[in-house]
Coordinates of C-alpha atoms in Angstrom, one line a residue:
X1 CA 6.5 16.8 2.8
X2 CA 4.2 19.7 3.8
X3 CA 1.4 19.9 1.3
X4 CA 0.9 23.2 -0.5
X5 CA -2.1 22.3 -2.4
X6 CA -2.9 23.7 -5.9
X7 CA -6.5 24.8 -5.3
X8 CA -8.8 23.8 -8.2
X9 CA -12.4 24.5 -8.8
X10 CA -15.1 22.1 -10.0
X11 CA -15.2 23.8 -13.4
X12 CA -11.4 23.9 -14.1
X13 CA -10.6 20.6 -12.4
X14 CA -10.6 18.3 -15.4
X15 CA -8.6 20.7 -17.6
X16 CA -5.9 21.4 -15.0
X17 CA -5.5 17.8 -14.0
X18 CA -5.1 16.9 -17.7
X19 CA -2.4 19.6 -18.0
X20 CA -0.5 18.2 -15.1
X21 CA -0.6 14.7 -16.6
X22 CA 0.0 15.5 -20.3
X23 CA 2.1 18.7 -20.3
X24 CA 4.0 18.5 -17.0
X25 CA 4.4 14.7 -17.0
X26 CA 2.9 14.0 -13.6
X27 CA 2.2 10.5 -14.7
X28 CA 2.1 8.7 -11.3
X29 CA -1.0 9.1 -9.2
X30 CA 0.3 8.4 -5.8
X31 CA -3.1 8.5 -4.0
X32 CA -6.4 10.2 -3.7
X33 CA -7.4 11.5 -0.3
X34 CA -11.1 12.0 0.4
X35 CA -11.9 14.3 3.3
X36 CA -14.6 16.2 5.0
X37 CA -13.3 19.7 5.2
X38 CA -16.0 20.9 7.5
X39 CA -17.6 24.2 6.4
X40 CA -15.9 24.0 3.1
X41 CA -17.6 20.8 2.3
X42 CA -16.4 17.4 1.0
X43 CA -13.5 17.2 -1.3
X44 CA -10.3 15.4 -2.4
X45 CA -6.6 15.9 -2.4
X46 CA -4.6 14.3 -5.2
X47 CA -0.8 13.6 -4.8
X48 CA 1.0 13.3 -8.1
X49 CA 4.6 12.5 -9.1
X50 CA 6.6 13.3 -12.2
X51 CA 8.5 10.0 -12.7
X52 CA 11.3 11.7 -14.6
X53 CA 12.2 14.4 -12.0
X54 CA 10.5 12.7 -9.0
X55 CA 8.9 16.1 -8.2
X56 CA 5.6 15.8 -6.3
X57 CA 2.6 18.1 -6.2
X58 CA -0.8 18.0 -4.5
X59 CA -4.0 19.4 -5.8
X60 CA -7.3 20.0 -4.0
X61 CA -10.9 20.3 -5.2
X62 CA -14.1 20.7 -3.3
X63 CA -17.0 18.6 -4.5
X64 CA -20.1 20.3 -6.0
X65 CA -23.6 19.6 -4.8
X66 CA -26.0 18.6 -7.5
X67 CA -29.5 17.1 -6.9
X68 CA -28.7 16.3 -3.3
X69 CA -25.4 14.5 -4.2
X70 CA -21.8 15.7 -4.1
X71 CA -19.8 15.1 -7.3
X72 CA -16.3 15.5 -8.7
X73 CA -15.2 14.7 -12.3
X74 CA -13.3 11.4 -12.5
X75 CA -9.7 11.3 -13.4
X76 CA -9.9 7.6 -14.4
X77 CA -9.2 8.4 -18.1
X78 CA -5.9 10.1 -17.1
X79 CA -4.7 7.6 -14.5
X80 CA -6.0 4.0 -14.3
X81 CA -4.9 3.9 -10.7
X82 CA -8.0 6.1 -9.9
X83 CA -10.3 3.1 -10.4
X84 CA -10.3 1.7 -6.9
X85 CA -9.1 4.9 -5.3
X86 CA -12.2 6.8 -6.4
X87 CA -14.4 4.0 -5.4
X88 CA -12.8 4.1 -1.9
X89 CA -13.6 7.8 -1.6
X90 CA -17.2 7.2 -2.7
X91 CA -17.6 4.3 -0.2
X92 CA -16.4 6.3 2.8
X93 CA -17.5 9.9 1.9
X94 CA -20.3 9.5 -0.7
X95 CA -18.6 11.6 -3.4
X96 CA -19.7 10.4 -6.8
X97 CA -17.1 10.7 -9.5
X98 CA -18.6 11.7 -12.8
X99 CA -17.8 9.4 -15.7
X100 CA -16.5 6.6 -13.5
X101 CA -18.1 3.4 -14.9
X102 CA -18.3 1.6 -11.6
X103 CA -19.6 3.6 -8.6
X104 CA -20.2 0.7 -6.3
X105 CA -19.1 0.5 -2.7
X106 CA -15.6 -1.1 -2.4
X107 CA -15.1 -2.0 1.3
X108 CA -18.5 -1.7 2.9
X109 CA -21.5 -3.8 2.2
X110 CA -23.6 -2.6 -0.7
X111 CA -26.6 -2.1 1.6
X112 CA -24.5 -0.1 4.2
X113 CA -26.2 3.1 5.3
X114 CA -24.2 6.3 5.5
X115 CA -20.6 7.3 4.8
X116 CA -18.2 6.6 7.7
X117 CA -15.5 9.3 7.1
X118 CA -18.0 12.2 7.2
X119 CA -17.7 14.1 10.4
X120 CA -21.5 13.9 11.0
X121 CA -21.6 10.1 10.7
X122 CA -23.4 8.4 13.6
X123 CA -21.0 6.1 15.4
X124 CA -23.4 4.7 17.9
X125 CA -23.8 0.9 18.0
X126 CA -27.6 1.3 17.6
X127 CA -27.1 3.1 14.2
X128 CA -24.4 0.6 13.0
X129 CA -25.8 -2.9 13.7
X130 CA -24.4 -5.4 11.3
X131 CA -27.1 -7.0 9.2
X132 CA -27.6 -10.8 9.7
X133 CA -28.5 -11.3 6.0
X134 CA -26.6 -12.1 2.9
X135 CA -25.2 -9.1 1.1
X136 CA -27.3 -8.1 -1.9
X137 CA -25.4 -8.1 -5.2
X138 CA -26.2 -6.8 -8.6
X139 CA -24.9 -7.7 -12.0
X140 CA -24.8 -4.0 -12.9
X141 CA -22.5 -1.1 -12.1
X142 CA -23.6 2.6 -12.0
X143 CA -22.0 5.5 -13.9
X144 CA -23.0 9.1 -12.9
X145 CA -23.0 12.1 -15.3
X146 CA -24.5 15.5 -15.7
X147 CA -27.1 15.9 -18.5
X148 CA -27.7 18.9 -20.7
X149 CA -30.0 20.4 -18.1
X150 CA -27.5 20.2 -15.3
X151 CA -29.1 17.2 -13.6
X152 CA -27.4 14.1 -12.3
X153 CA -28.2 11.0 -14.4
X154 CA -27.3 7.3 -13.8
X155 CA -26.4 4.8 -16.4
X156 CA -26.3 1.1 -15.7
X157 CA -23.5 -1.1 -17.1
X158 CA -23.9 -4.9 -17.2
X159 CA -20.9 -6.7 -15.7
X160 CA -21.4 -10.1 -17.4
X161 CA -22.5 -11.3 -20.8
X162 CA -25.0 -14.2 -21.2
X163 CA -22.3 -16.7 -22.1
X164 CA -19.8 -15.7 -19.3
X165 CA -18.8 -18.2 -16.7
X166 CA -18.1 -16.5 -13.3
X167 CA -15.9 -18.1 -10.7
X168 CA -15.2 -16.7 -7.3
X169 CA -11.7 -17.2 -6.0
X170 CA -11.9 -16.4 -2.4
X171 CA -12.7 -15.0 0.1
X172 CA -11.3 -18.2 1.6
X173 CA -9.1 -19.6 -1.2
X174 CA -5.6 -20.1 0.0
X175 CA -4.0 -18.5 -3.0
X176 CA -5.7 -15.2 -2.0
X177 CA -3.4 -14.9 1.0
X178 CA -6.3 -13.9 3.2
X179 CA -9.9 -12.9 2.8
X180 CA -9.9 -11.4 -0.7
X181 CA -12.5 -12.3 -3.3
X182 CA -11.7 -12.1 -7.0
X183 CA -14.9 -12.4 -9.0
X184 CA -13.4 -13.9 -12.2
X185 CA -15.2 -13.8 -15.5
X186 CA -14.1 -16.7 -17.8
X187 CA -14.5 -17.7 -21.4
X188 CA -13.5 -21.3 -21.2
X189 CA -10.3 -21.3 -19.2
X190 CA -9.3 -17.8 -20.4
X191 CA -9.8 -14.8 -18.0
X192 CA -12.0 -12.1 -19.4
X193 CA -12.3 -9.8 -16.4
X194 CA -11.4 -9.7 -12.7
X195 CA -13.5 -7.8 -10.3
X196 CA -11.9 -7.5 -6.8
X197 CA -14.2 -7.5 -3.8
X198 CA -12.5 -6.0 -0.7
X199 CA -13.3 -5.2 2.9
X200 CA -13.8 -8.7 4.5
X201 CA -11.3 -7.7 7.2
X202 CA -11.9 -3.9 7.1
X203 CA -11.5 -2.5 10.6
X204 CA -12.0 1.3 10.0
X205 CA -8.5 2.1 11.2
X206 CA -8.5 5.6 9.6
X207 CA -11.7 6.5 11.4
X208 CA -10.5 5.0 14.7
X209 CA -7.4 7.2 14.5
X210 CA -9.5 10.4 14.5
X211 CA -10.5 9.6 18.1
X212 CA -7.1 8.6 19.4
X213 CA -4.1 10.6 20.6
X214 CA -1.0 10.4 18.4
X215 CA 0.8 7.8 20.5
X216 CA -2.3 5.6 20.6
X217 CA -2.5 5.5 16.8
X218 CA 0.9 3.8 16.5
X219 CA -0.3 0.4 17.6
X220 CA -2.6 0.1 14.6
X221 CA 0.2 0.3 12.0
X222 CA 1.8 -3.0 12.9
X223 CA -1.5 -4.7 12.3
X224 CA -1.7 -3.7 8.7
X225 CA 0.9 -5.6 6.7
X226 CA 2.3 -7.5 9.6
X227 CA 5.3 -8.5 7.5
X228 CA 6.2 -4.8 7.1
X229 CA 5.4 -3.6 10.7
X230 CA 8.6 -1.5 10.9
X231 CA 7.9 0.2 7.5
X232 CA 4.3 1.1 8.3
X233 CA 5.1 2.5 11.7
X234 CA 8.1 4.4 10.2
X235 CA 5.8 6.2 7.8
X236 CA 3.4 7.2 10.6
X237 CA 6.0 8.4 13.1
X238 CA 7.8 10.0 10.2
X239 CA 4.9 12.2 9.2
X240 CA 4.2 13.2 12.8
X241 CA 7.9 14.0 13.5
X242 CA 8.2 16.1 10.3
X243 CA 5.0 18.0 11.2
X244 CA 6.4 18.7 14.7
X245 CA 9.9 19.6 13.4
X246 CA 11.5 16.8 15.5
X247 CA 15.1 16.2 14.5
X248 CA 16.5 12.7 15.4
X249 CA 20.1 11.9 16.3
X250 CA 22.0 9.9 13.7
X251 CA 22.1 6.8 15.9
X252 CA 18.3 6.6 15.9
X253 CA 18.1 6.9 12.1
X254 CA 20.8 4.3 11.8
X255 CA 18.9 1.8 13.9
X256 CA 15.7 2.5 12.0
X257 CA 17.4 2.0 8.7
X258 CA 18.8 -1.4 9.8
X259 CA 15.5 -2.5 11.3
X260 CA 13.7 -1.5 8.1
X261 CA 16.0 -3.7 6.0
X262 CA 15.8 -6.6 8.4
X263 CA 12.0 -6.3 8.1
X264 CA 12.4 -6.3 4.3
X265 CA 14.4 -9.5 4.4
X266 CA 11.7 -11.0 6.7
X267 CA 9.0 -10.0 4.2
X268 CA 10.8 -11.2 1.1
X269 CA 11.7 -14.6 2.7
X270 CA 8.0 -15.3 3.5
X271 CA 7.1 -14.1 0.0
X272 CA 9.6 -16.5 -1.6
X273 CA 8.3 -19.4 0.5
X274 CA 4.6 -18.7 -0.1
X275 CA 5.1 -18.1 -3.8
X276 CA 6.6 -21.5 -4.1
X277 CA 3.9 -23.0 -1.9
X278 CA 1.1 -21.5 -4.0
X279 CA 2.6 -23.5 -6.9
X280 CA 2.8 -26.7 -4.7
X281 CA 6.5 -26.6 -4.0
X282 CA 6.7 -27.2 -0.3
X283 CA 10.5 -27.7 0.1
X284 CA 11.3 -24.1 -0.9
X285 CA 8.8 -22.9 1.7
X286 CA 10.6 -24.8 4.4
X287 CA 14.0 -23.5 3.3
X288 CA 12.7 -19.9 3.5
X289 CA 11.0 -20.4 6.8
X290 CA 14.2 -21.9 8.2
X291 CA 16.2 -18.8 7.3
X292 CA 13.5 -16.4 8.3
X293 CA 13.8 -17.7 11.9
X294 CA 17.3 -16.3 12.0
X295 CA 16.1 -12.9 11.0
X296 CA 13.2 -12.9 13.5
X297 CA 15.5 -14.0 16.3
X298 CA 17.7 -11.0 15.7
X299 CA 14.7 -8.6 15.8
X300 CA 13.1 -10.3 18.7
X301 CA 16.1 -9.8 21.0
X302 CA 15.5 -6.0 20.7
X303 CA 11.8 -5.5 20.1
X304 CA 10.4 -8.5 22.0
X305 CA 8.1 -9.2 19.0
X306 CA 8.3 -11.5 15.9
X307 CA 5.3 -10.4 14.0
X308 CA 3.9 -7.3 15.8
X309 CA 7.1 -5.3 16.5
X310 CA 5.8 -2.2 18.3
X311 CA 9.3 -0.6 18.2
X312 CA 9.3 2.9 16.7
X313 CA 7.7 5.7 18.6
X314 CA 7.3 9.5 18.1
X315 CA 10.8 10.8 18.8
X316 CA 12.8 7.6 18.3
X317 CA 12.6 4.0 19.6
X318 CA 10.7 2.2 22.3
X319 CA 13.9 0.9 23.8
X320 CA 17.6 0.7 23.1
X321 CA 19.0 -2.2 21.0
X322 CA 19.9 -5.4 22.7
X323 CA 23.5 -5.6 23.9
X324 CA 24.2 -8.4 21.5
X325 CA 22.3 -6.8 18.5
X326 CA 25.4 -5.8 16.6
X327 CA 27.1 -9.2 16.8
X328 CA 23.8 -10.9 16.1
X329 CA 23.3 -8.9 12.9
X330 CA 26.8 -9.6 11.8
X331 CA 26.3 -13.3 12.4
X332 CA 23.1 -13.1 10.4
X333 CA 24.9 -11.6 7.4
X334 CA 27.7 -14.1 7.7
X335 CA 25.1 -16.9 7.7
X336 CA 23.5 -15.7 4.5
X337 CA 26.8 -15.0 2.8
X338 CA 28.7 -18.1 3.8
X339 CA 25.9 -20.5 3.1
X340 CA 25.0 -18.8 -0.2
X341 CA 21.3 -19.2 0.8
X342 CA 20.1 -17.0 -2.1
X343 CA 21.6 -19.4 -4.6
X344 CA 20.0 -22.3 -2.7
X345 CA 16.6 -20.8 -3.3
X346 CA 17.3 -20.7 -7.0
X347 CA 18.6 -24.3 -6.9
X348 CA 15.6 -25.7 -5.0
X349 CA 12.8 -23.7 -6.8
X350 CA 13.8 -20.6 -8.8
X351 CA 15.6 -22.4 -11.7
X352 CA 13.2 -25.4 -11.8
X353 CA 11.8 -25.9 -15.3
X354 CA 8.3 -26.1 -13.8
X355 CA 8.8 -22.7 -12.1
X356 CA 9.8 -21.1 -15.4
X357 CA 6.8 -22.6 -17.2
X358 CA 4.4 -21.4 -14.5
X359 CA 5.8 -17.8 -14.1
X360 CA 7.4 -16.7 -17.4
X361 CA 5.1 -14.5 -19.4
X362 CA 2.4 -14.8 -16.8
X363 CA 0.5 -11.7 -15.6
X364 CA 2.8 -9.3 -17.5
X365 CA 2.6 -5.5 -17.2
X366 CA 4.9 -3.1 -19.0
X367 CA 6.4 0.0 -17.5
X368 CA 3.9 2.6 -18.8
X369 CA 1.0 0.5 -17.5
X370 CA 2.7 -0.1 -14.1
X371 CA 3.1 3.7 -13.8
X372 CA -0.5 4.3 -14.9
X373 CA -1.9 1.7 -12.5
X374 CA 0.5 2.8 -9.7
X375 CA 2.0 -0.7 -9.4
X376 CA 4.9 0.0 -7.1
X377 CA 7.4 -2.2 -5.3
X378 CA 9.0 -5.3 -6.8
X379 CA 5.9 -5.8 -9.0
X380 CA 6.4 -2.5 -10.7
X381 CA 10.2 -2.7 -10.8
X382 CA 9.9 -6.0 -12.7
X383 CA 8.8 -3.8 -15.7
X384 CA 11.9 -1.6 -15.5
X385 CA 10.3 1.2 -13.5
X386 CA 12.7 2.4 -10.8
X387 CA 10.1 3.4 -8.3
X388 CA 12.0 2.9 -5.1
X389 CA 11.1 5.6 -2.4
X390 CA 14.4 5.0 -0.7
X391 CA 16.2 6.4 -3.8
X392 CA 13.6 8.9 -5.1
X393 CA 12.6 10.4 -1.8
X394 CA 15.3 9.4 0.7
X395 CA 14.5 9.2 4.4
X396 CA 16.5 8.1 7.5
X397 CA 20.1 7.2 6.2
X398 CA 19.1 5.8 2.8
X399 CA 20.9 8.8 1.1
X400 CA 24.1 7.7 2.9
X401 CA 24.3 4.1 1.7
X402 CA 25.1 2.5 -1.6
X403 CA 22.6 0.1 -3.0
X404 CA 21.1 -0.8 -6.4
X405 CA 17.4 -0.5 -7.4
X406 CA 16.8 -4.0 -8.9
X407 CA 14.6 -3.9 -12.0
X408 CA 13.5 -6.5 -14.6
X409 CA 12.8 -6.3 -18.3
X410 CA 9.7 -8.5 -18.9
X411 CA 7.4 -7.3 -16.2
X412 CA 6.1 -10.9 -15.6
X413 CA 5.7 -13.1 -12.6
X414 CA 9.2 -14.6 -13.1
X415 CA 10.9 -11.2 -12.9
X416 CA 8.9 -10.4 -9.8
X417 CA 10.1 -13.5 -8.1
X418 CA 13.7 -12.9 -9.0
X419 CA 13.6 -9.3 -7.9
X420 CA 12.7 -10.4 -4.4
X421 CA 15.7 -12.6 -4.2
X422 CA 18.1 -9.9 -5.5
X423 CA 16.6 -7.3 -3.1
X424 CA 17.5 -9.5 -0.1
X425 CA 21.1 -9.2 -1.3
X426 CA 20.8 -5.4 -1.5
X427 CA 19.3 -5.3 2.0
X428 CA 22.2 -7.2 3.4
X429 CA 24.5 -4.8 1.6
X430 CA 22.8 -1.8 3.2
X431 CA 23.0 -3.3 6.7
X432 CA 26.7 -4.2 6.2
X433 CA 27.4 -0.5 5.5
X434 CA 25.6 0.7 8.7
X435 CA 26.3 -2.0 11.3
X436 CA 30.0 -1.4 11.9
X437 CA 29.6 2.2 13.0
X438 CA 26.6 1.5 15.3
X439 CA 27.4 2.3 18.9
X440 CA 26.1 -0.4 21.3
X441 CA 24.6 2.2 23.6
X442 CA 23.5 5.8 23.2
X443 CA 20.6 8.0 22.2
X444 CA 17.4 6.1 21.3
X445 CA 14.7 8.6 22.2
X446 CA 14.1 12.3 22.0
X447 CA 11.9 13.1 24.9
X448 CA 8.4 14.5 24.0
X449 CA 5.8 16.3 26.0
X450 CA 3.3 14.1 27.8
X451 CA 0.5 15.3 25.5
X452 CA 1.6 15.5 21.9
X453 CA 0.0 18.1 19.7
X454 CA 0.8 18.5 16.0
X455 CA 0.8 22.0 14.5
X456 CA -2.0 22.9 12.0
X457 CA -1.3 21.8 8.5
X458 CA -1.3 18.9 6.0
X459 CA 1.7 16.5 5.5
X460 CA 2.6 13.4 3.5
X461 CA 5.4 10.9 4.3
X462 CA 6.0 7.7 2.6
X463 CA 8.5 4.8 2.8
X464 CA 9.5 1.8 0.7
X465 CA 7.6 -1.1 2.2
X466 CA 8.2 -4.7 1.3
X467 CA 5.6 -4.6 -1.5
X468 CA 5.8 -1.0 -2.6
X469 CA 5.2 2.6 -1.5
X470 CA 3.4 3.0 1.8
X471 CA 2.4 6.5 2.7
X472 CA 0.6 8.4 5.4
X473 CA -1.3 11.7 4.9
X474 CA -1.9 13.7 8.1
X475 CA -4.3 16.7 8.5
X476 CA -3.9 18.3 11.9
X477 CA -6.0 21.1 13.4
X478 CA -3.5 21.6 16.2
X479 CA -5.1 19.1 18.6
X480 CA -3.9 16.0 20.4
X481 CA -5.8 13.9 17.9
X482 CA -5.5 14.0 14.0
X483 CA -8.3 15.5 12.1
X484 CA -7.8 13.1 9.2
X485 CA -5.3 10.3 8.6
X486 CA -5.2 8.6 5.2
X487 CA -3.0 5.5 4.7
X488 CA -1.8 4.5 1.2
X489 CA -1.8 0.7 1.4
X490 CA 0.8 -1.1 -0.8
X491 CA -1.7 -3.7 -2.0
X492 CA -4.7 -1.6 -3.2
X493 CA -3.3 -0.6 -6.5
X494 CA -1.8 -4.0 -7.0
X495 CA -5.2 -5.6 -6.7
X496 CA -6.7 -3.0 -9.0
X497 CA -4.2 -4.0 -11.7
X498 CA -5.2 -7.7 -11.7
X499 CA -7.9 -7.1 -14.3
X500 CA -5.3 -5.6 -16.7
X501 CA -2.6 -8.2 -15.9
X502 CA -4.8 -11.2 -16.4
X503 CA -7.0 -10.5 -19.3
X504 CA -6.3 -13.2 -21.9
X505 CA -4.4 -15.4 -19.4
X506 CA -5.5 -18.8 -18.1
X507 CA -7.2 -19.2 -14.8
X508 CA -4.2 -21.2 -13.5
X509 CA -2.1 -18.1 -14.4
X510 CA -4.3 -16.1 -12.0
X511 CA -3.1 -18.2 -9.1
X512 CA 0.5 -17.9 -10.2
X513 CA 0.2 -14.1 -10.6
X514 CA -1.4 -13.7 -7.2
X515 CA 1.6 -15.8 -5.8
X516 CA 4.1 -13.4 -7.4
X517 CA 2.3 -10.2 -6.4
X518 CA 3.2 -9.5 -2.8
X519 CA 0.0 -8.3 -1.1
X520 CA -1.3 -8.8 2.4
X521 CA -5.0 -8.3 3.0
X522 CA -5.1 -6.5 6.3
X523 CA -2.9 -3.8 4.7
X524 CA -5.2 -3.6 1.7
X525 CA -8.4 -3.5 3.7
X526 CA -7.2 -1.6 6.7

């Protein structure tokens, strides 16, 4: 969608945002985009959704300079999803959010100098030497506010009590699925707080894109959540194509929809296997990897890749489908249907009494909290929230196929596991409706100019990834490179919700909850 921002001022920002939340029911904070707007200064764009009507709006506010710092009032009391989103903006742009109780860096080291997404940031290697010392850590967070005299004041909040026992899960613990560190505060075996520490694999992808041409940016998307490579690249080419007014032939959209669903099956199969493996059930993992090979074989015949697909491009596809793609897809569907593999997963793991004991009632989150914390994807749908982008904001051919949005009722880890199994069945259903009418040869690319330039403006495009909504914000000044690209990772708000999900649970439940929350760290860290 092209953004027509509601312009707010520093003075009316808090009031108007509260009206949007409480009076107009914009209860889902999709993302916060921090940006250096040049002569206008630093500021933020907020994308909001009304979960009843699915209407989306965007607001913009320019930060105010006080005592040498730039500040914006926090919206954390309105949307809990703002917790890590505001810390991300502070980390990269140095905007302090008034009233936020934890203004620490999120991705960069606490002793990192400067703010990388400012346009005047020094990118030279001499100015950005990585320190060879341990990162300094504090037991305190900082909250910024304005006092009665109009000056900026800092309040320190202690993170730990004297009798708290702190355990670090990660950054190398296998249940973290990558280099994520969860600083867990315990009372006995009961979880009191979870503080996520991110950025161990942060690569500065959004900053890198500012110095790349549009075709060059595409290679980075497959290296985010590598199990959702098609979805990520779909969002990026989608926002560029919408901004340029490119209309794709139906055949290209058909292939993209099929490929997206094959990728979803690939993602869900690995999720089901690793979820079981995290709970020490190896057999289920082997079953899922066995069947995932069939999916990857079908995709590899066309894309040449199994993990990094590199298939979508601006204007269509990198190459036409393999001559045997259609029959291979049909054979894949027949394999899943005839062998009843989804029931097999339930037999070998899903209906095991130990599985029920480990996952039922573990890491629960109800629908209002899932919306407030922006827990999208299967994790959010487990609570009953129908947050599927394919239904609420259709793209490609999703408005032409029949499928169900699978939801749960308990919002716990068991429901999250079961939803992944049922969504595989829905993906097969979508592919079955599209594959028969797919012509074996035809249009696969709309030719573009050698140098692609996007018209001036701001756009947002999102897709339904394997673990939730993945979106791309694009601000173009009419050049061959983007002025600003903001990626909405699927995993960031999921990690932010761990503290709420796990308070009062046992430490063993933390591992089970992480197993049932489908996040991949390169997507989260970018």
